mmCIF file of C-alpha atoms in Angstrom:
data_model
loop_
_atom_site.group_PDB
_atom_site.id
_atom_site.type_symbol
_atom_site.label_atom_id
_atom_site.label_comp_id
_atom_site.label_asym_id
_atom_site.label_seq_id
_atom_site.Cartn_x
_atom_site.Cartn_y
_atom_site.Cartn_z
ATOM 1 C CA LEU W 372 106.484 45.752 145.489
ATOM 2 C CA ARG W 373 105.521 42.960 143.166
ATOM 3 C CA ARG W 374 109.104 41.848 143.470
ATOM 4 C CA PHE W 375 109.332 41.720 147.138
ATOM 5 C CA GLN W 376 106.110 39.936 147.265
ATOM 6 C CA ALA W 377 107.321 37.080 145.000
ATOM 7 C CA VAL W 378 110.443 36.965 146.844
ATOM 8 C CA ARG W 379 108.873 36.516 150.099
ATOM 9 C CA GLU W 380 106.692 33.606 148.670
ATOM 10 C CA LEU W 381 109.512 32.003 147.211
ATOM 11 C CA GLN W 382 111.263 32.014 150.691
ATOM 12 C CA ARG W 383 108.254 30.697 152.038
ATOM 13 C CA GLU W 384 108.041 27.985 149.626
ATOM 14 C CA VAL W 385 111.937 27.299 150.181
ATOM 15 C CA LYS W 386 111.295 27.382 153.968
ATOM 16 C CA GLN W 387 108.342 24.729 153.314
ATOM 17 C CA LEU W 388 110.533 22.252 151.180
ATOM 18 C CA TYR W 389 113.098 22.448 154.067
ATOM 19 C CA VAL W 390 110.317 21.222 156.400
ATOM 20 C CA GLU W 391 109.227 18.678 154.193
ATOM 21 C CA LEU W 392 112.741 17.405 153.556
ATOM 22 C CA ASN W 393 113.591 17.278 157.083
ATOM 23 C CA GLU W 394 110.419 15.340 157.738
ATOM 24 C CA LYS W 395 111.153 13.038 154.966
ATOM 25 C CA THR W 396 114.544 12.257 156.478
ATOM 26 C CA GLU W 397 113.464 11.522 159.781
ATOM 27 C CA ALA W 398 110.646 9.096 158.536
ATOM 28 C CA LEU W 399 113.791 7.374 156.207
ATOM 29 C CA ASP W 400 115.855 7.435 159.207
ATOM 30 C CA GLU W 401 113.496 5.963 161.694
ATOM 31 C CA ALA W 402 112.657 3.164 159.322
ATOM 32 C CA ARG W 403 116.259 2.417 158.684
ATOM 33 C CA ALA W 404 116.714 2.447 162.788
ATOM 34 C CA ARG W 405 113.576 0.166 162.822
ATOM 35 C CA ILE W 406 114.753 -2.440 160.175
ATOM 36 C CA SER W 407 118.200 -2.362 161.834
ATOM 37 C CA GLU W 408 116.690 -3.185 165.487
ATOM 38 C CA LEU W 409 114.596 -5.837 163.769
ATOM 39 C CA GLU W 410 117.384 -7.325 162.121
ATOM 40 C CA SER W 411 119.848 -7.281 164.990
ATOM 41 C CA SER W 412 116.525 -8.497 167.347
ATOM 42 C CA SER W 413 116.084 -11.555 165.058
ATOM 43 C CA SER W 414 118.263 -14.394 166.425
ATOM 44 C CA LYS W 415 115.800 -17.252 164.871
ATOM 45 C CA ALA W 416 117.609 -20.068 162.783
ATOM 46 C CA GLY W 417 118.639 -20.407 159.378
ATOM 47 C CA GLU W 418 115.734 -20.085 157.249
ATOM 48 C CA GLU W 419 113.416 -17.816 159.203
ATOM 49 C CA ALA W 420 116.492 -15.766 159.318
ATOM 50 C CA VAL W 421 116.953 -16.006 155.770
ATOM 51 C CA ILE W 422 113.170 -14.993 155.195
ATOM 52 C CA GLN W 423 112.996 -12.195 157.701
ATOM 53 C CA LYS W 424 116.259 -10.636 156.139
ATOM 54 C CA THR W 425 114.812 -11.166 152.574
ATOM 55 C CA ILE W 426 111.529 -9.380 153.912
ATOM 56 C CA HIS W 427 113.535 -6.697 155.435
ATOM 57 C CA THR W 428 115.668 -6.051 152.805
ATOM 58 C CA ASP W 429 112.550 -5.799 150.199
ATOM 59 C CA VAL W 430 110.909 -3.470 152.490
ATOM 60 C CA ASP W 431 113.946 -1.289 152.947
ATOM 61 C CA ALA W 432 114.511 -1.280 149.187
ATOM 62 C CA SER W 433 111.004 0.002 148.566
ATOM 63 C CA LEU W 434 110.688 2.202 151.471
ATOM 64 C CA ASN W 435 114.337 3.548 150.498
ATOM 65 C CA TYR W 436 113.537 4.079 146.867
ATOM 66 C CA GLY W 437 110.166 6.028 147.480
ATOM 67 C CA TYR W 438 111.976 8.240 150.176
ATOM 68 C CA GLU W 439 114.767 8.688 148.124
ATOM 69 C CA GLU W 440 112.896 9.491 144.959
ATOM 70 C CA GLU W 441 110.717 12.075 146.958
ATOM 71 C CA LEU W 442 113.671 13.459 148.409
ATOM 72 C CA GLU W 443 115.491 14.104 145.129
ATOM 73 C CA SER W 444 112.674 15.553 143.944
ATOM 74 C CA MET W 445 112.452 18.075 146.983
ATOM 75 C CA ARG W 446 116.059 18.763 146.313
ATOM 76 C CA ARG W 447 115.438 19.754 142.688
ATOM 77 C CA LYS W 448 112.414 21.868 143.541
ATOM 78 C CA LEU W 449 114.483 23.612 146.432
ATOM 79 C CA LYS W 450 117.347 24.275 143.765
ATOM 80 C CA ASP W 451 114.891 25.779 141.367
ATOM 81 C CA CYS W 452 113.528 27.841 144.018
ATOM 82 C CA HIS W 453 116.856 29.276 145.226
ATOM 83 C CA LYS W 454 117.679 29.859 141.262
ATOM 84 C CA GLU W 455 114.704 31.727 140.992
ATOM 85 C CA VAL W 456 115.133 33.868 144.006
ATOM 86 C CA ASP W 457 118.716 34.580 142.986
ATOM 87 C CA GLY W 458 117.071 35.558 139.987
ATOM 88 C CA LEU W 459 114.570 38.105 141.305
ATOM 89 C CA ARG W 460 117.222 39.550 143.565
ATOM 90 C CA GLU W 461 119.578 40.072 140.614
ATOM 91 C CA THR W 462 116.858 41.713 138.787
ATOM 92 C CA ASN W 463 115.589 43.741 141.403
ATOM 93 C CA SER W 464 119.071 45.108 142.520
ATOM 94 C CA ARG W 465 119.544 45.990 138.396
ATOM 95 C CA LEU W 466 116.239 47.899 138.520
ATOM 96 C CA GLU W 467 117.321 49.746 141.495
ATOM 97 C CA ARG W 468 120.559 50.691 139.780
ATOM 98 C CA LEU W 469 118.724 52.024 136.788
ATOM 99 C CA LEU W 470 116.357 53.976 138.820
ATOM 100 C CA GLU W 471 119.163 55.669 140.968
ATOM 101 C CA GLN W 472 121.152 56.447 137.508
ATOM 102 C CA SER W 473 118.264 57.663 136.077
ATOM 103 C CA HIS W 474 116.782 59.893 138.980
ATOM 104 C CA PRO W 475 119.792 61.189 140.941
ATOM 105 C CA GLN W 476 118.920 62.522 144.132
ATOM 106 C CA PRO W 477 119.182 66.397 144.828
ATOM 107 C CA SER W 478 121.947 67.588 146.703
ATOM 108 C CA SER W 479 119.704 68.761 149.397
ATOM 109 C CA PRO W 480 116.557 66.793 149.128
ATOM 110 C CA ALA W 481 113.201 68.843 149.925
ATOM 111 C CA VAL W 482 111.135 67.715 152.900
ATOM 112 C CA ILE W 483 107.416 67.674 152.613
ATOM 113 C CA ASN W 484 105.685 67.104 156.037
ATOM 114 C CA VAL W 485 102.006 68.273 156.466
ATOM 115 C CA ASN W 486 100.371 67.586 159.804
ATOM 116 C CA GLY W 487 103.105 64.727 160.533
ATOM 117 C CA GLY W 488 102.261 62.741 157.488
ATOM 118 C CA SER W 489 104.438 61.918 154.721
ATOM 119 C CA LEU W 490 104.334 63.002 150.938
ATOM 120 C CA TYR W 491 102.674 59.740 150.070
ATOM 121 C CA ASP W 492 100.130 59.101 152.962
ATOM 122 C CA GLY W 493 96.647 59.339 151.667
ATOM 123 C CA MET W 494 97.702 59.998 147.995
ATOM 124 C CA GLY W 495 97.428 56.833 146.235
ATOM 125 C CA PHE W 496 100.849 55.557 145.567
ATOM 126 C CA ALA W 497 101.662 52.049 144.884
ATOM 127 C CA ASP W 498 105.087 52.657 147.039
ATOM 128 C CA PRO W 499 106.801 55.062 148.566
ATOM 129 C CA ALA W 500 109.634 55.040 145.586
ATOM 130 C CA GLU W 501 106.707 56.742 143.556
ATOM 131 C CA ALA W 502 106.266 59.310 146.037
ATOM 132 C CA GLU W 503 110.031 59.592 146.421
ATOM 133 C CA TYR W 504 110.344 59.899 142.728
ATOM 134 C CA LEU W 505 107.586 62.717 142.480
ATOM 135 C CA LYS W 506 109.192 64.699 145.180
ATOM 136 C CA ASN W 507 112.421 64.814 143.655
ATOM 137 C CA VAL W 508 110.972 65.812 140.052
ATOM 138 C CA LEU W 509 108.862 68.648 141.802
ATOM 139 C CA TYR W 510 112.232 69.660 143.517
ATOM 140 C CA ARG W 511 114.220 69.894 140.194
ATOM 141 C CA TYR W 512 111.165 71.786 138.373
ATOM 142 C CA MET W 513 110.463 74.072 141.253
ATOM 143 C CA CYS W 514 114.014 75.146 142.029
ATOM 144 C CA SER W 515 115.288 75.683 138.196
ATOM 145 C CA ARG W 516 112.239 75.665 136.098
ATOM 146 C CA GLU W 517 113.277 79.156 134.467
ATOM 147 C CA ASN W 518 116.266 77.560 133.245
ATOM 148 C CA LEU W 519 114.928 74.078 131.930
ATOM 149 C CA GLY W 520 113.338 75.763 128.605
ATOM 150 C CA LYS W 521 111.316 72.746 127.048
ATOM 151 C CA GLU W 522 112.443 70.633 129.550
ATOM 152 C CA ALA W 523 109.877 72.375 131.916
ATOM 153 C CA VAL W 524 107.047 71.044 129.818
ATOM 154 C CA THR W 525 108.593 67.274 130.195
ATOM 155 C CA LEU W 526 109.011 67.775 133.909
ATOM 156 C CA ALA W 527 105.275 68.788 133.765
ATOM 157 C CA ARG W 528 104.170 65.852 131.983
ATOM 158 C CA VAL W 529 105.892 63.697 134.711
ATOM 159 C CA ILE W 530 104.508 65.395 137.547
ATOM 160 C CA GLY W 531 101.020 65.283 135.990
ATOM 161 C CA THR W 532 101.550 61.496 135.429
ATOM 162 C CA VAL W 533 103.057 60.229 138.713
ATOM 163 C CA ALA W 534 100.559 62.491 140.712
ATOM 164 C CA LYS W 535 97.551 60.987 138.189
ATOM 165 C CA PHE W 536 96.183 63.876 136.938
ATOM 166 C CA SER W 537 92.974 63.595 134.945
ATOM 167 C CA LYS W 538 93.347 64.337 131.193
ATOM 168 C CA SER W 539 91.657 67.832 131.256
ATOM 169 C CA GLU W 540 94.146 68.652 134.449
ATOM 170 C CA MET W 541 96.946 67.481 132.513
ATOM 171 C CA ASP W 542 96.115 69.083 129.283
ATOM 172 C CA ASN W 543 95.482 72.452 131.186
ATOM 173 C CA VAL W 544 99.179 72.205 133.027
ATOM 174 C CA ILE W 545 100.863 71.410 129.902
ATOM 175 C CA SER W 546 99.090 73.963 127.800
ATOM 176 C CA ARG W 547 100.102 76.832 130.291
ATOM 177 C CA GLU W 548 103.546 75.351 130.457
ATOM 178 C CA GLU W 549 104.179 75.495 126.969
ATOM 179 C CA SER W 550 102.584 79.007 126.206
ATOM 180 C CA ARG W 551 104.921 80.049 129.208
ATOM 181 C CA VAL W 552 108.074 78.494 127.789
ATOM 182 C CA ALA W 553 107.286 79.868 124.323
ATOM 183 C CA GLY W 554 106.539 83.204 125.887
ATOM 184 C CA TRP W 555 109.875 83.457 127.563
ATOM 185 C CA VAL W 556 111.812 81.997 124.544
ATOM 186 C CA GLY W 557 110.119 84.525 122.187
ATOM 187 C CA GLY W 558 110.646 87.469 124.865
ATOM 188 C CA THR W 559 114.201 86.657 125.279
ATOM 189 C CA VAL W 560 114.736 86.644 121.294
ATOM 190 C CA SER W 561 112.747 89.796 120.699
ATOM 191 C CA HIS W 562 114.722 91.728 123.671
ATOM 192 C CA VAL W 563 118.158 90.445 121.800
ATOM 193 C CA LEU W 564 116.930 91.497 118.519
ATOM 194 C CA THR W 565 115.705 94.987 119.612
ATOM 195 C CA GLY W 566 118.430 95.419 122.075
ATOM 196 C CA ARG W 567 116.217 95.871 125.386
#
């Protein structure tokens, strides 16, 4: 969510820089047009024409220098913003790929819908991806808990963490899951040894 906000903020800055760049370019064009107009309308004799041209050249040079310097500064800022946006997009894509690789989608995802609301409505999740992750972990845990062994304890920890269980709730769930896993493994071994 923060990445998307950062990208949006940078896009706003880029848009603002484009607006400022256009304004400065228009002002520069207007100044050049005015100077050109004054030079062409000036039909006075020798010295006055030379003085006028010198004044206009000085004004044009100072205006151009100021605008062009500011224009170049804005172009550098715009280029930096583009680089930062590209970097953020690349990082975002990489993180999304890592998330997809570390949490593959089940073949038939469970759908949880209570009174028309979604899983993460009112549960205090930072974003829908967190709720989706919890849903996938719960699905795996509920469908294959008996076959997971000690991994069931790990999944219980993940579920408790993402669902924001209190410390006492987490301890209670983990101790029950560990004793269930230990009882199952112990029971299986004793049945194999005794032949039952």
